[in-house]
């Protein structure tokens, strides 16, 4: 049976990194190393946090720091699913675990947004989000017939952050708080498994 140990060790190491309190750039730098190592293997994520929903992309909470300093989430895209253009307002790390994701990064202009870069992200890739700098993107499953899945870490309890989606043409902002797709989190703490 697959073991959840890599996720527990990741949470422990990330908590230690946050405890060192060395600032955003150090967290992104060292956090990327930790995330790269977590997604180098794909045997640790319980199936119920990897399940696509036919209606919309899913966002499963894997761990939330009790002080709200970071959260770990699995994002699951069924074939053809996409997010609207949105922002995050906190730092973020995105690590691709399965499939292929298309990330379109946008810049704000006078009225609306313009496409700045488009990338196809493959398993093993780790990308960074910085509030106020490179914070607007739209992400979709680049595969027409398979699920894509990524592991994200954010500098807050991301499901509780008031942030926004945007109309690309008009720039119109709509505030949202995402919540999570499941009421349960994985049990990291049964050390007999
Ligand atoms: Fe995002």
CSV table of C-alpha atoms and ligand atoms in Angstrom, one decimal:
chain,number,residue,atom,x,y,z
A,1,UNK,CA,0.0,0.0,0.0
A,2,UNK,CA,1.1,3.5,-0.7
A,3,UNK,CA,2.4,5.4,2.4
A,4,UNK,CA,1.5,8.9,3.3
A,5,UNK,CA,4.9,9.4,5.0
A,6,UNK,CA,6.4,11.7,2.3
A,7,UNK,CA,3.5,14.1,2.9
A,8,UNK,CA,4.0,14.1,6.7
A,9,UNK,CA,7.7,14.7,6.3
A,10,UNK,CA,7.0,17.5,3.8
A,11,UNK,CA,4.6,19.2,6.3
A,12,UNK,CA,7.2,18.8,9.1
A,13,UNK,CA,10.0,20.3,7.0
A,14,UNK,CA,7.8,23.1,5.7
A,15,UNK,CA,6.7,24.0,9.3
A,16,UNK,CA,10.4,24.1,10.3
A,17,UNK,CA,11.1,26.4,7.3
A,18,UNK,CA,8.2,28.7,8.3
A,19,UNK,CA,9.4,28.7,11.9
A,20,UNK,CA,12.8,30.1,10.8
A,21,UNK,CA,10.9,33.3,9.8
A,22,UNK,CA,13.5,34.3,7.1
A,23,UNK,CA,11.1,36.1,4.8
A,24,UNK,CA,9.2,35.4,1.6
A,25,UNK,CA,12.1,34.9,-0.8
A,26,UNK,CA,13.8,32.3,1.4
A,27,UNK,CA,10.5,30.4,1.8
A,28,UNK,CA,10.0,30.4,-1.9
A,29,UNK,CA,13.6,29.3,-2.5
A,30,UNK,CA,13.8,26.6,0.1
A,31,UNK,CA,10.1,25.6,-0.2
A,32,UNK,CA,10.6,24.9,-3.9
A,33,UNK,CA,13.4,22.5,-3.0
A,34,UNK,CA,11.0,20.7,-0.5
A,35,UNK,CA,8.2,20.6,-3.0
A,36,UNK,CA,10.4,19.3,-5.8
A,37,UNK,CA,11.4,16.4,-3.7
A,38,UNK,CA,7.8,15.7,-2.7
A,39,UNK,CA,6.6,15.5,-6.3
A,40,UNK,CA,9.6,13.5,-7.5
A,41,UNK,CA,7.6,10.4,-6.4
A,42,UNK,CA,4.0,9.7,-6.9
A,43,UNK,CA,2.9,7.1,-4.4
A,44,UNK,CA,1.8,9.1,-1.4
A,45,UNK,CA,-1.4,10.9,-2.2
A,46,UNK,CA,-4.5,9.0,-1.0
A,47,UNK,CA,-7.0,8.4,-3.9
A,48,UNK,CA,-9.8,10.4,-2.3
A,49,UNK,CA,-7.7,13.6,-2.7
A,50,UNK,CA,-6.8,12.8,-6.3
A,51,UNK,CA,-10.4,12.3,-7.6
A,52,UNK,CA,-11.6,14.5,-10.4
A,53,UNK,CA,-15.1,15.9,-10.3
A,54,UNK,CA,-16.9,15.8,-13.6
A,55,UNK,CA,-18.5,19.3,-13.0
A,56,UNK,CA,-15.5,21.4,-12.1
A,57,UNK,CA,-11.8,21.3,-10.9
A,58,UNK,CA,-11.3,20.3,-7.3
A,59,UNK,CA,-9.2,21.8,-4.5
A,60,UNK,CA,-8.6,19.4,-1.6
A,61,UNK,CA,-7.0,20.6,1.6
A,62,UNK,CA,-4.0,18.3,2.6
A,63,UNK,CA,-2.8,20.3,5.5
A,64,UNK,CA,-3.4,23.7,7.1
A,65,UNK,CA,-0.9,25.3,9.5
A,66,UNK,CA,-2.8,26.0,12.7
A,67,UNK,CA,-1.5,29.6,12.7
A,68,UNK,CA,-2.6,30.1,9.1
A,69,UNK,CA,1.0,30.6,7.9
A,70,UNK,CA,0.7,28.1,5.1
A,71,UNK,CA,-1.5,25.5,3.5
A,72,UNK,CA,-1.0,22.5,1.2
A,73,UNK,CA,-3.6,21.6,-1.4
A,74,UNK,CA,-4.1,19.1,-4.2
A,75,UNK,CA,-5.7,20.6,-7.4
A,76,UNK,CA,-7.4,18.1,-9.6
A,77,UNK,CA,-8.4,18.9,-13.2
A,78,UNK,CA,-10.6,16.6,-15.2
A,79,UNK,CA,-10.3,16.7,-19.0
A,80,UNK,CA,-11.0,20.1,-20.4
A,81,UNK,CA,-11.4,21.8,-17.0
A,82,UNK,CA,-10.0,25.3,-16.4
A,83,UNK,CA,-9.9,28.1,-13.8
A,84,UNK,CA,-11.1,31.6,-14.5
A,85,UNK,CA,-8.3,34.3,-14.5
A,86,UNK,CA,-7.6,34.8,-10.8
A,87,UNK,CA,-5.1,36.1,-8.3
A,88,UNK,CA,-3.8,34.7,-4.9
A,89,UNK,CA,-2.7,37.7,-2.8
A,90,UNK,CA,-0.2,35.5,-0.9
A,91,UNK,CA,3.0,33.7,-2.0
A,92,UNK,CA,2.5,30.3,-3.7
A,93,UNK,CA,4.4,27.2,-4.9
A,94,UNK,CA,2.9,25.0,-7.6
A,95,UNK,CA,4.3,21.5,-8.2
A,96,UNK,CA,3.0,19.3,-11.0
A,97,UNK,CA,2.4,15.7,-10.0
A,98,UNK,CA,0.4,14.1,-12.8
A,99,UNK,CA,-0.6,15.0,-16.4
A,100,UNK,CA,0.0,18.3,-18.0
A,101,UNK,CA,-1.2,21.8,-17.0
A,102,UNK,CA,-1.4,24.9,-19.2
A,103,UNK,CA,-0.6,28.1,-17.3
A,104,UNK,CA,-1.4,31.4,-18.9
A,105,UNK,CA,0.1,34.4,-17.0
A,106,UNK,CA,-1.5,37.8,-17.5
A,107,UNK,CA,-0.5,41.4,-16.8
A,108,UNK,CA,-2.9,44.1,-15.9
A,109,UNK,CA,-3.2,46.9,-18.5
A,110,UNK,CA,-5.4,50.1,-18.3
A,111,UNK,CA,-8.7,48.4,-18.7
A,112,UNK,CA,-8.2,44.6,-18.9
A,113,UNK,CA,-5.4,42.0,-19.0
A,114,UNK,CA,-2.9,40.9,-21.6
A,115,UNK,CA,-1.4,37.5,-22.0
A,116,UNK,CA,2.2,37.6,-20.9
A,117,UNK,CA,3.3,34.0,-21.1
A,118,UNK,CA,1.8,30.6,-21.8
A,119,UNK,CA,3.5,27.4,-20.6
A,120,UNK,CA,2.8,23.7,-20.6
A,121,UNK,CA,3.9,22.4,-17.2
A,122,UNK,CA,5.0,18.8,-16.8
A,123,UNK,CA,5.4,16.5,-13.8
A,124,UNK,CA,8.3,17.6,-11.7
A,125,UNK,CA,7.9,21.3,-12.6
A,126,UNK,CA,7.7,23.8,-9.6
A,127,UNK,CA,6.4,27.3,-10.3
A,128,UNK,CA,6.3,30.4,-8.0
A,129,UNK,CA,3.6,33.0,-7.3
A,130,UNK,CA,4.5,36.4,-5.8
A,131,UNK,CA,1.7,38.7,-4.6
A,132,UNK,CA,1.7,42.0,-6.5
A,133,UNK,CA,4.2,40.8,-9.1
A,134,UNK,CA,3.3,37.7,-10.9
A,135,UNK,CA,0.0,36.9,-9.4
A,136,UNK,CA,-2.6,36.7,-12.3
A,137,UNK,CA,-3.0,33.4,-14.1
A,138,UNK,CA,-5.5,31.0,-15.6
A,139,UNK,CA,-4.7,27.3,-15.3
A,140,UNK,CA,-6.2,24.4,-17.3
A,141,UNK,CA,-5.8,20.8,-17.9
A,142,UNK,CA,-3.7,20.5,-21.1
A,143,UNK,CA,-4.8,16.9,-21.7
A,144,UNK,CA,-8.1,16.2,-23.4
A,145,UNK,CA,-8.6,12.7,-22.0
A,146,UNK,CA,-6.7,12.4,-18.7
A,147,UNK,CA,-6.7,13.9,-15.2
A,148,UNK,CA,-4.0,16.5,-14.3
A,149,UNK,CA,-3.0,17.0,-10.7
A,150,UNK,CA,-0.8,19.5,-8.9
A,151,UNK,CA,0.3,20.1,-5.3
A,152,UNK,CA,0.2,23.8,-4.2
A,153,UNK,CA,1.5,25.5,-1.1
A,154,UNK,CA,0.3,29.0,-0.2
A,155,UNK,CA,1.3,31.5,2.4
A,156,UNK,CA,-2.1,31.4,4.2
A,157,UNK,CA,-5.1,29.1,4.6
A,158,UNK,CA,-5.9,29.7,1.0
A,159,UNK,CA,-9.5,28.4,1.1
A,160,UNK,CA,-10.3,31.3,3.5
A,161,UNK,CA,-8.5,34.1,1.6
A,162,UNK,CA,-10.7,36.8,0.0
A,163,UNK,CA,-9.2,37.2,-3.5
A,164,UNK,CA,-10.6,37.7,-7.0
A,165,UNK,CA,-11.4,36.4,-10.4
A,166,UNK,CA,-11.2,38.8,-13.4
A,167,UNK,CA,-12.8,39.4,-16.7
A,168,UNK,CA,-9.9,39.4,-19.2
A,169,UNK,CA,-11.4,42.0,-21.5
A,170,UNK,CA,-12.9,44.5,-19.1
A,171,UNK,CA,-10.7,43.8,-16.1
A,172,UNK,CA,-13.8,43.6,-13.9
A,173,UNK,CA,-13.0,42.1,-10.5
A,174,UNK,CA,-15.2,39.6,-8.6
A,175,UNK,CA,-14.2,38.8,-5.0
A,176,UNK,CA,-14.4,35.1,-4.0
A,177,UNK,CA,-13.4,32.8,-1.1
A,178,UNK,CA,-12.8,29.4,-2.5
A,179,UNK,CA,-13.2,27.0,0.5
A,180,UNK,CA,-12.3,23.4,-0.2
A,181,UNK,CA,-13.8,20.5,-2.1
A,182,UNK,CA,-13.8,18.1,0.8
A,183,UNK,CA,-14.7,18.2,4.5
A,184,UNK,CA,-11.8,15.9,5.6
A,185,UNK,CA,-8.0,16.0,5.4
A,186,UNK,CA,-5.6,13.1,5.1
A,187,UNK,CA,-4.5,11.5,8.4
A,188,UNK,CA,-0.8,12.2,8.6
A,189,UNK,CA,-0.4,11.2,12.2
A,190,UNK,CA,-1.0,7.4,12.4
A,191,UNK,CA,2.6,6.3,12.7
A,192,UNK,CA,1.7,2.6,12.7
A,193,UNK,CA,0.9,2.8,8.9
B,1,LIG,FE1,-3.9,29.9,-9.1
